[in-house]
Coordinates of C-alpha atoms in Angstrom, one line a residue:
X1 CA 13.0 4.2 50.0
X2 CA 10.5 1.5 49.3
X3 CA 12.0 -2.0 49.5
X4 CA 10.7 -2.8 46.0
X5 CA 13.0 -0.1 44.6
X6 CA 16.0 -2.2 45.7
X7 CA 15.1 -5.1 43.5
X8 CA 17.5 -5.0 40.5
X9 CA 15.2 -6.8 38.1
X10 CA 12.4 -4.3 38.9
X11 CA 14.7 -1.3 38.5
X12 CA 15.9 -2.6 35.1
X13 CA 12.3 -2.8 33.9
X14 CA 11.5 0.7 35.1
X15 CA 14.7 2.4 33.8
X16 CA 14.2 0.7 30.4
X17 CA 11.1 2.8 29.9
X18 CA 12.7 6.1 31.0
X19 CA 14.5 8.7 28.8
X20 CA 18.2 9.2 28.9
X21 CA 18.0 12.4 31.1
X22 CA 16.0 10.6 33.7
X23 CA 18.4 7.8 33.9
X24 CA 21.3 10.2 34.3
X25 CA 19.6 11.6 37.3
X26 CA 18.8 8.1 38.6
X27 CA 22.5 7.2 38.4
X28 CA 23.3 9.7 41.1
X29 CA 20.9 8.1 43.7
X30 CA 23.0 5.2 44.9
X31 CA 25.3 2.5 43.6
X32 CA 22.6 0.0 42.8
X33 CA 20.6 2.6 40.8
X34 CA 23.8 3.6 39.0
X35 CA 24.3 0.1 37.7
X36 CA 20.6 -0.3 36.7
X37 CA 20.6 3.1 34.9
X38 CA 23.8 2.2 33.1
X39 CA 22.3 -1.1 31.9
X40 CA 19.4 0.8 30.5
X41 CA 21.6 3.5 28.9
X42 CA 23.8 1.1 27.0
X43 CA 21.3 -1.6 26.2
X44 CA 20.8 -0.3 22.7
X45 CA 23.3 1.4 20.4
X46 CA 21.0 3.0 18.0
X47 CA 22.8 5.2 15.5
X48 CA 26.2 6.9 15.3
X49 CA 25.5 9.2 18.2
X50 CA 25.3 6.3 20.6
X51 CA 28.2 4.7 18.9
X52 CA 30.3 7.8 19.3
X53 CA 29.4 8.1 23.0
X54 CA 30.3 4.4 23.6
X55 CA 33.7 4.4 22.0
X56 CA 34.6 7.6 23.8
X57 CA 34.8 5.3 26.8
X58 CA 37.7 3.6 25.1
X59 CA 39.6 6.7 24.0
X60 CA 39.0 10.4 23.1
X61 CA 37.7 11.0 19.6
X62 CA 38.5 14.0 17.4
X63 CA 37.7 15.3 14.0
X64 CA 40.6 15.0 11.5
X65 CA 38.8 16.1 8.4
X66 CA 35.7 18.1 9.2
X67 CA 34.8 18.8 5.6
X68 CA 34.7 15.1 4.7
X69 CA 33.4 14.2 8.2
X70 CA 36.1 11.9 9.3
X71 CA 37.0 11.0 12.9
X72 CA 39.7 9.1 14.7
X73 CA 41.0 8.4 18.1
X74 CA 43.3 11.1 19.5
X75 CA 45.4 8.3 21.1
X76 CA 45.8 4.6 20.8
X77 CA 43.7 2.6 23.3
X78 CA 45.8 0.7 25.9
X79 CA 44.9 -2.4 27.9
X80 CA 43.5 -0.4 30.8
X81 CA 41.3 1.5 28.3
X82 CA 39.9 -1.8 27.0
X83 CA 39.2 -3.0 30.6
X84 CA 37.2 0.2 31.2
X85 CA 35.4 -0.2 27.8
X86 CA 34.4 -3.7 28.7
X87 CA 32.4 -2.4 31.6
X88 CA 30.1 -0.7 29.1
X89 CA 30.3 -3.1 26.1
X90 CA 29.1 -6.0 28.1
X91 CA 25.8 -4.1 28.7
X92 CA 25.1 -3.8 25.0
X93 CA 22.3 -6.0 23.7
X94 CA 21.3 -4.3 20.4
X95 CA 23.4 -2.5 17.8
X96 CA 21.7 -0.8 14.9
X97 CA 24.0 1.2 12.6
X98 CA 24.0 2.6 9.1
X99 CA 27.1 2.5 6.9
X100 CA 29.4 5.5 7.5
X101 CA 32.9 6.3 6.3
X102 CA 33.7 8.8 8.9
X103 CA 34.5 6.1 11.5
X104 CA 36.8 4.0 9.3
X105 CA 39.9 5.1 11.1
X106 CA 38.3 4.2 14.5
X107 CA 37.2 0.8 13.1
X108 CA 40.7 0.1 12.0
X109 CA 42.3 0.9 15.3
X110 CA 39.6 -1.1 17.2
X111 CA 40.4 -4.1 14.9
X112 CA 44.1 -3.8 15.5
X113 CA 44.2 -3.2 19.3
X114 CA 41.2 -5.2 20.7
X115 CA 42.6 -7.8 23.2
X116 CA 39.8 -10.3 22.3
X117 CA 37.7 -11.0 19.3
X118 CA 34.3 -10.7 20.9
X119 CA 34.1 -7.1 22.1
X120 CA 30.3 -7.3 22.7
X121 CA 29.9 -10.6 24.7
X122 CA 26.2 -10.1 25.3
X123 CA 25.1 -8.7 22.0
X124 CA 21.8 -10.2 21.0
X125 CA 20.6 -8.2 18.0
X126 CA 22.7 -6.7 15.1
X127 CA 21.1 -4.5 12.5
X128 CA 23.3 -3.2 9.7
X129 CA 22.3 -1.0 6.8
X130 CA 25.0 -1.3 4.1
X131 CA 25.4 1.2 1.2
X132 CA 28.8 0.2 -0.1
X133 CA 31.5 -2.4 0.0
X134 CA 32.2 -2.7 3.7
X135 CA 34.0 -5.1 6.1
X136 CA 34.0 -3.1 9.4
X137 CA 30.6 -4.5 10.3
X138 CA 32.5 -7.8 11.0
X139 CA 33.7 -6.3 14.3
X140 CA 30.1 -6.8 15.5
X141 CA 29.6 -10.3 14.0
X142 CA 30.0 -12.5 17.0
X143 CA 28.9 -16.1 17.8
X144 CA 26.5 -15.0 20.5
X145 CA 24.3 -12.9 18.1
X146 CA 20.8 -14.3 18.0
X147 CA 19.1 -11.8 15.6
X148 CA 20.7 -10.4 12.4
X149 CA 18.9 -7.9 10.2
X150 CA 20.8 -6.6 7.1
X151 CA 19.6 -4.1 4.5
X152 CA 21.4 -3.9 1.1
X153 CA 20.9 -1.2 -1.5
X154 CA 18.8 -1.6 -4.6
X155 CA 20.4 -3.5 -7.5
X156 CA 20.1 -0.4 -9.7
X157 CA 22.3 1.7 -7.4
X158 CA 25.0 -0.9 -6.6
X159 CA 28.5 -0.4 -7.9
X160 CA 30.3 -3.3 -9.7
X161 CA 32.6 -3.8 -6.7
X162 CA 29.6 -4.1 -4.4
X163 CA 28.4 -7.1 -6.3
X164 CA 31.7 -8.9 -5.6
X165 CA 31.2 -8.0 -1.9
X166 CA 27.7 -9.5 -1.5
X167 CA 28.8 -13.2 -1.6
X168 CA 31.4 -12.4 1.1
X169 CA 28.7 -10.7 3.2
X170 CA 26.6 -13.9 2.8
X171 CA 29.4 -16.1 3.9
X172 CA 30.0 -13.9 7.0
X173 CA 26.5 -14.9 8.3
X174 CA 28.0 -18.3 9.2
X175 CA 30.1 -16.7 11.9
X176 CA 26.8 -16.4 13.9
X177 CA 26.0 -20.1 14.4
X178 CA 23.4 -19.4 17.2
X179 CA 21.2 -17.2 15.0
X180 CA 17.5 -17.5 15.7
X181 CA 16.3 -14.6 13.5
X182 CA 17.8 -13.9 10.0
X183 CA 16.3 -11.1 8.0
X184 CA 17.8 -9.8 4.7
X185 CA 16.2 -6.8 3.1
X186 CA 17.1 -6.2 -0.5
X187 CA 15.4 -6.5 -3.9
X188 CA 17.4 -9.3 -5.5
X189 CA 20.3 -11.7 -5.2
X190 CA 22.3 -13.2 -8.1
X191 CA 21.6 -16.9 -8.6
X192 CA 25.1 -17.8 -7.4
X193 CA 24.6 -15.7 -4.2
X194 CA 21.2 -17.4 -3.6
X195 CA 23.1 -20.7 -3.7
X196 CA 25.7 -19.5 -1.2
X197 CA 22.9 -18.2 1.1
X198 CA 21.2 -21.5 1.0
X199 CA 24.4 -23.3 2.0
X200 CA 24.9 -20.9 4.9
X201 CA 21.3 -21.2 6.1
X202 CA 21.5 -25.0 6.1
X203 CA 24.2 -24.8 8.8
X204 CA 22.3 -22.5 11.1
X205 CA 20.4 -25.1 13.1
X206 CA 19.0 -22.7 15.7
X207 CA 17.0 -20.6 13.2
X208 CA 13.4 -19.8 14.2
X209 CA 12.6 -17.1 11.7
X210 CA 13.9 -16.5 8.1
X211 CA 12.8 -13.4 6.2
X212 CA 14.2 -13.3 2.6
X213 CA 13.8 -10.9 -0.3
X214 CA 10.6 -11.1 -2.3
X215 CA 10.2 -14.1 -4.6
X216 CA 13.3 -15.7 -3.2
X217 CA 11.6 -18.6 -1.3
X218 CA 12.2 -21.2 -4.0
X219 CA 11.5 -24.9 -4.1
X220 CA 15.1 -25.7 -3.2
X221 CA 15.2 -23.4 -0.3
X222 CA 11.9 -24.9 1.1
X223 CA 13.4 -28.4 0.7
X224 CA 16.6 -27.5 2.6
X225 CA 15.2 -25.4 5.4
X226 CA 12.4 -27.9 6.0
X227 CA 14.9 -29.9 8.0
X228 CA 15.7 -27.1 10.5
X229 CA 14.2 -28.4 13.7
X230 CA 13.2 -25.1 15.3
X231 CA 12.1 -23.1 12.3
X232 CA 8.7 -21.4 13.0
X233 CA 8.5 -18.7 10.3
X234 CA 9.7 -18.7 6.6
X235 CA 8.5 -15.5 5.0
X236 CA 9.4 -12.9 2.5
X237 CA 9.2 -9.1 2.1
X238 CA 6.1 -7.5 0.8
X239 CA 8.0 -5.2 -1.5
X240 CA 11.0 -5.8 -3.6
X241 CA 12.0 -6.4 -7.2
X242 CA 9.5 -6.0 -10.0
X243 CA 8.3 -9.5 -10.9
X244 CA 8.3 -8.7 -14.6
X245 CA 12.1 -8.8 -14.6
X246 CA 12.4 -11.7 -12.1
X247 CA 12.9 -15.2 -13.4
X248 CA 10.8 -17.6 -11.5
X249 CA 12.2 -21.1 -11.2
X250 CA 9.9 -24.1 -11.3
X251 CA 8.1 -24.5 -8.0
X252 CA 8.0 -28.2 -7.2
X253 CA 9.4 -28.8 -3.7
X254 CA 9.3 -32.4 -2.3
X255 CA 8.9 -32.6 1.4
X256 CA 10.1 -35.5 3.6
X257 CA 8.3 -37.1 6.5
X258 CA 10.2 -35.0 9.0
X259 CA 9.7 -31.7 7.2
X260 CA 9.0 -28.5 9.2
X261 CA 8.4 -30.0 12.6
X262 CA 7.8 -26.5 14.1
X263 CA 6.7 -24.3 11.2
X264 CA 3.6 -22.1 11.8
X265 CA 4.1 -19.3 9.2
X266 CA 4.9 -19.8 5.5
X267 CA 5.1 -17.5 2.5
X268 CA 5.2 -18.9 -1.0
X269 CA 5.2 -17.4 -4.5
X270 CA 3.9 -19.8 -7.2
X271 CA 1.0 -20.2 -9.6
X272 CA -2.2 -21.7 -8.4
X273 CA -1.6 -25.2 -9.7
X274 CA 1.9 -25.5 -8.2
X275 CA 0.8 -24.0 -4.9
X276 CA -2.2 -26.5 -4.7
X277 CA 0.1 -29.4 -5.4
X278 CA 2.5 -28.3 -2.8
X279 CA -0.2 -27.8 -0.2
X280 CA -1.6 -31.2 -1.0
X281 CA 1.6 -33.1 -0.4
X282 CA 1.4 -35.9 2.1
X283 CA 4.0 -34.4 4.4
X284 CA 3.0 -30.8 4.2
X285 CA 3.1 -29.5 7.8
X286 CA -0.4 -29.7 9.4
X287 CA 0.5 -27.2 12.1
X288 CA 0.6 -24.2 9.7
X289 CA -1.4 -21.2 11.2
X290 CA -0.3 -18.4 8.9
X291 CA -0.1 -18.8 5.1
X292 CA 0.8 -16.1 2.6
X293 CA 0.2 -16.8 -1.0
X294 CA 1.5 -14.7 -3.9
X295 CA 0.9 -15.4 -7.5
X296 CA 3.6 -14.6 -10.2
X297 CA 0.8 -13.9 -12.7
X298 CA -2.8 -13.0 -12.6
X299 CA -5.2 -15.8 -11.9
X300 CA -8.9 -16.2 -12.6
X301 CA -11.4 -16.4 -9.7
X302 CA -12.1 -20.1 -10.3
X303 CA -8.5 -21.0 -9.9
X304 CA -8.3 -18.9 -6.7
X305 CA -11.3 -20.6 -5.3
X306 CA -9.7 -24.0 -6.0
X307 CA -6.6 -22.9 -4.1
X308 CA -8.6 -21.6 -1.1
X309 CA -10.4 -25.0 -1.0
X310 CA -7.1 -26.7 -0.8
X311 CA -6.0 -24.4 2.0
X312 CA -9.2 -25.0 4.0
X313 CA -8.9 -28.8 3.5
X314 CA -5.2 -29.1 4.3
X315 CA -4.5 -26.4 7.0
X316 CA -7.1 -27.2 9.6
X317 CA -5.5 -25.0 12.2
X318 CA -5.2 -22.0 9.9
X319 CA -5.6 -18.6 11.5
X320 CA -4.3 -16.2 8.9
X321 CA -4.7 -16.4 5.1
X322 CA -3.1 -13.8 2.8
X323 CA -3.6 -13.8 -1.0
X324 CA -1.8 -11.4 -3.4
X325 CA -2.4 -11.2 -7.1
X326 CA -1.5 -7.8 -8.5
X327 CA 0.5 -6.7 -11.6
X328 CA 1.1 -3.0 -12.1
X329 CA 2.2 -3.7 -15.7
X330 CA -1.1 -5.5 -16.7
X331 CA -3.4 -3.0 -18.5
X332 CA -6.1 -5.3 -19.7
X333 CA -9.6 -4.0 -19.5
X334 CA -11.6 -5.4 -16.6
X335 CA -14.5 -7.8 -17.1
X336 CA -16.8 -9.2 -14.5
X337 CA -15.2 -12.6 -15.0
X338 CA -11.9 -11.2 -13.8
X339 CA -13.2 -10.1 -10.4
X340 CA -13.1 -12.1 -7.2
X341 CA -16.5 -12.4 -5.6
X342 CA -18.2 -14.1 -2.6
X343 CA -18.2 -17.5 -4.1
X344 CA -14.4 -17.3 -4.6
X345 CA -13.9 -16.6 -0.9
X346 CA -16.5 -19.0 0.4
X347 CA -14.0 -21.9 1.1
X348 CA -12.4 -19.9 3.9
X349 CA -15.7 -19.9 5.8
X350 CA -14.9 -23.5 6.6
X351 CA -11.8 -22.5 8.6
X352 CA -13.1 -22.3 12.2
X353 CA -10.0 -20.6 13.7
X354 CA -9.6 -17.9 11.0
X355 CA -8.8 -14.5 12.5
X356 CA -7.1 -12.8 9.5
X357 CA -8.1 -12.7 5.9
X358 CA -6.2 -10.5 3.4
X359 CA -7.0 -10.3 -0.3
X360 CA -4.9 -8.2 -2.7
X361 CA -6.2 -8.6 -6.2
X362 CA -5.5 -6.7 -9.5
X363 CA -9.2 -5.8 -9.9
X364 CA -11.8 -4.5 -7.4
X365 CA -13.6 -7.3 -5.6
X366 CA -17.2 -8.0 -6.8
X367 CA -18.7 -7.6 -3.3
X368 CA -21.8 -5.5 -2.8
X369 CA -23.7 -4.8 0.4
X370 CA -25.6 -8.2 0.3
X371 CA -22.3 -10.1 -0.2
X372 CA -20.6 -8.2 2.6
X373 CA -23.5 -9.0 5.0
X374 CA -23.0 -12.7 4.3
X375 CA -19.3 -12.5 4.6
X376 CA -19.5 -10.7 7.9
X377 CA -22.0 -13.2 9.3
X378 CA -19.8 -16.1 8.3
X379 CA -16.7 -14.6 10.0
X380 CA -17.9 -13.2 13.3
X381 CA -14.5 -13.8 15.0
X382 CA -12.4 -12.1 12.3
X383 CA -9.8 -9.6 13.7
X384 CA -8.1 -8.5 10.5
X385 CA -10.1 -8.2 7.3
X386 CA -8.4 -6.5 4.3
X387 CA -10.6 -6.7 1.2
X388 CA -8.4 -5.2 -1.6
X389 CA -8.7 -1.6 -0.5
X390 CA -6.0 -0.7 -3.1
X391 CA -6.7 -2.4 -6.4
X392 CA -4.3 -1.7 -9.2
X393 CA -7.0 -1.4 -11.9
X394 CA -10.2 0.2 -10.6
X395 CA -13.1 2.5 -11.6
X396 CA -13.1 6.1 -10.4
X397 CA -15.9 5.3 -7.9
X398 CA -16.5 2.2 -5.8
X399 CA -20.1 0.9 -5.5
X400 CA -19.6 0.6 -1.8
X401 CA -20.3 3.6 0.5
X402 CA -19.2 4.2 4.1
X403 CA -22.5 2.8 5.5
X404 CA -21.2 -0.7 4.9
X405 CA -19.1 -0.2 7.9
X406 CA -22.2 -0.7 10.1
X407 CA -22.4 -4.3 8.8
X408 CA -19.0 -5.1 10.2
X409 CA -19.4 -3.1 13.4
X410 CA -22.6 -5.1 14.3
X411 CA -21.4 -8.5 13.2
X412 CA -17.6 -8.6 13.6
X413 CA -17.2 -7.3 17.2
X414 CA -13.5 -8.4 17.4
X415 CA -12.4 -6.6 14.3
X416 CA -9.2 -4.6 14.9
X417 CA -8.1 -3.9 11.3
X418 CA -10.4 -3.3 8.3
X419 CA -9.6 -2.5 4.7
X420 CA -12.2 -1.5 2.1
X421 CA -12.2 0.4 -1.2
X422 CA -15.2 2.7 -0.8
X423 CA -16.8 5.8 -2.3
X424 CA -16.7 8.2 0.7
X425 CA -18.1 11.1 -1.4
X426 CA -21.7 9.9 -1.0
X427 CA -23.5 11.6 1.8
X428 CA -24.2 9.1 4.7
X429 CA -24.7 11.5 7.6
X430 CA -28.4 10.6 7.7
X431 CA -27.6 6.9 8.2
X432 CA -27.2 7.1 11.9
X433 CA -30.1 9.5 12.5
X434 CA -32.8 8.0 14.8
X435 CA -31.5 4.4 14.8
X436 CA -29.7 2.1 17.0
X437 CA -26.2 1.2 15.9
X438 CA -23.1 -0.5 17.2
X439 CA -19.7 1.1 17.0
X440 CA -16.4 -0.8 16.6
X441 CA -15.2 -1.6 20.1
X442 CA -11.7 -2.7 19.1
X443 CA -10.9 -1.2 15.7
X444 CA -7.4 0.1 15.5
X445 CA -7.0 0.7 11.8
X446 CA -9.3 1.5 8.9
X447 CA -7.4 1.1 5.6
X448 CA -9.0 3.0 2.7
X449 CA -6.3 2.8 0.0
X450 CA -7.1 5.9 -1.9
X451 CA -10.9 5.7 -1.8
X452 CA -12.7 8.6 -3.3
X453 CA -13.5 11.4 -0.9
X454 CA -14.8 15.0 -1.3
X455 CA -15.9 16.3 2.1
X456 CA -13.4 15.4 4.9
X457 CA -15.6 16.9 7.6
X458 CA -18.7 14.8 7.0
X459 CA -16.6 11.6 6.6
X460 CA -14.8 12.4 9.9
X461 CA -18.2 13.0 11.6
X462 CA -19.5 9.7 10.5
X463 CA -16.4 7.7 11.4
X464 CA -16.2 9.5 14.8
X465 CA -19.6 8.0 15.6
X466 CA -18.5 4.4 15.1
X467 CA -14.7 4.3 15.6
X468 CA -12.9 4.3 18.9
X469 CA -10.5 7.3 19.7
X470 CA -7.3 5.4 18.9
X471 CA -8.5 4.2 15.4
X472 CA -6.3 5.4 12.6
X473 CA -7.2 5.9 8.9
X474 CA -4.4 4.1 6.9
X475 CA -3.6 5.3 3.4
X476 CA -2.0 3.7 0.4
X477 CA -1.6 4.4 -3.3
X478 CA 0.4 6.5 -5.7
X479 CA 1.7 9.8 -4.5
X480 CA 0.3 11.7 -7.5
X481 CA -3.2 11.7 -6.0
X482 CA -2.1 14.2 -3.4
X483 CA -5.5 15.9 -3.2
X484 CA -7.3 12.7 -2.2
X485 CA -4.5 11.7 0.1
X486 CA -4.5 15.0 1.9
X487 CA -8.3 14.8 2.4
X488 CA -7.9 11.4 4.1
X489 CA -5.1 12.8 6.2
X490 CA -7.4 15.6 7.3
X491 CA -10.0 12.9 8.3
X492 CA -7.3 11.1 10.3
X493 CA -6.4 14.3 12.1
X494 CA -10.0 15.0 13.2
X495 CA -11.1 11.5 14.0
X496 CA -9.5 11.1 17.5
X497 CA -11.1 14.3 18.8
X498 CA -14.6 13.5 17.3
X499 CA -14.4 10.0 18.7
X500 CA -13.5 11.3 22.2
X501 CA -16.4 13.8 22.0
X502 CA -18.8 11.0 21.1
X503 CA -17.6 8.9 24.1
X504 CA -17.9 11.8 26.4
X505 CA -21.4 12.6 25.2
X506 CA -22.4 9.0 25.7
X507 CA -21.0 9.0 29.2
X508 CA -22.9 12.2 30.0
X509 CA -26.2 10.8 28.7
X510 CA -25.6 7.6 30.5
X511 CA -25.1 9.4 33.7
X512 CA -28.2 11.4 33.2
X513 CA -30.2 8.2 32.5
X514 CA -28.9 6.6 35.7
X515 CA -29.8 9.7 37.7
X516 CA -33.3 9.6 36.2
X517 CA -33.6 5.9 37.0
X518 CA -32.6 6.6 40.7
X519 CA -35.2 9.4 40.9
X520 CA -37.9 7.2 39.4
X521 CA -37.2 4.4 42.0
X522 CA -37.3 7.0 44.8
X523 CA -40.6 8.3 43.6
X524 CA -42.0 4.8 43.3
X525 CA -40.8 4.0 46.9
X526 CA -42.6 7.2 48.1
X527 CA -45.8 6.2 46.3
X528 CA -45.7 2.7 47.9
X529 CA -45.2 4.1 51.3

């Protein structure tokens, strides 16, 4: 055996990337490999199958009501059983479970017989998906937990008793004082629950990341969490409650001199005027690198430009700017004055470190081919560029065709993610004939929303000429447009093969050219001699 395979740290890394069957075989090699394979096996408890396997180490488990899917221990765990269980539980770093009633009896016995409170002493990440009033998850809530991710059901499906449980759930978060990552996924909290949550968060001094439900980053929350010394990210979910039924409190946070000493990522939801005033405050953190702005109502392009000017002037280190202004309930007819154009976006050209620009507007962007050429020339280092590929209100056909991709492939060589709303039904197969062009060297995702398409084969042939093999076509939009969606899925399925064929053909031609060059040099040498 090679000496390197006796290094425990190296074995742990290798075994962590192997499947369970391979690690079972590795456990039979020697004692050292056994311990490393066990560490890899029990590192993550992901789902009830892993949970069942782990707690069978404590005591045998049997079905008591197969029809209702209920399980329990066939015997009470004794002290020696807990000692055996500890050998495995101390290896657990991550627990991810959904709510389930079939293990209620097991949870009860574990809570009654455990010899110590913290049965997972090295647990780092806890992820819990609650569907009903539930307290058994508290068995996993330990002071050593660093990451807590909780998913609550939509408000429309919650029972009345569940609403009384939510505040108790929020209070239980305080049992994890060393939390570094707090993520709560739901659509809405009651105002009293939001107040409880704020009081809990204030006491979690180690927090580095906070992810809250959409629209829940209020002025008061910003003021209170601004004093957390290690907070790097304060963000919100992209999806959640409909804003037409959400009451937006006044957004006027006041920051102190010591506010946000470590913050680099911030999401806020406020109108243009309130957002601009907040960004212009004297003590607004100058080290912000990622800023996500969402408007509670539709804004005109002039106001959006003013906001972007404030961003460019205040956040000198900004790398990522995201703007969202969409309302599915607004059915006003579109006018040219409603559309965001190049002049609206021009302020971001003054951000020298910008690598990500994301615009989500209610109406299509007023960007034609000339404007896109200017934009691409001004942002040569851009890596992610999403230009409203899925507008809520849009004409049937976009004025842009797929040939605009050549603008970005030649000018934005670092582009990894691109989003455009285009008309892919226009024939562009002739565009690449007999001309030099640059493909995307690093593009990983081309987001099309639900751009119009008629011929999947011709679109795939074109994209296969300019996209790398691992590029994926990303879709978005209502499920009702299944025909268009299926056409783009067909493109996505053909693209990797066509891109690989293009690379293979280029390599073949390149090899032939090199062989011809060698032959030419040989003939020249013969002629000189």
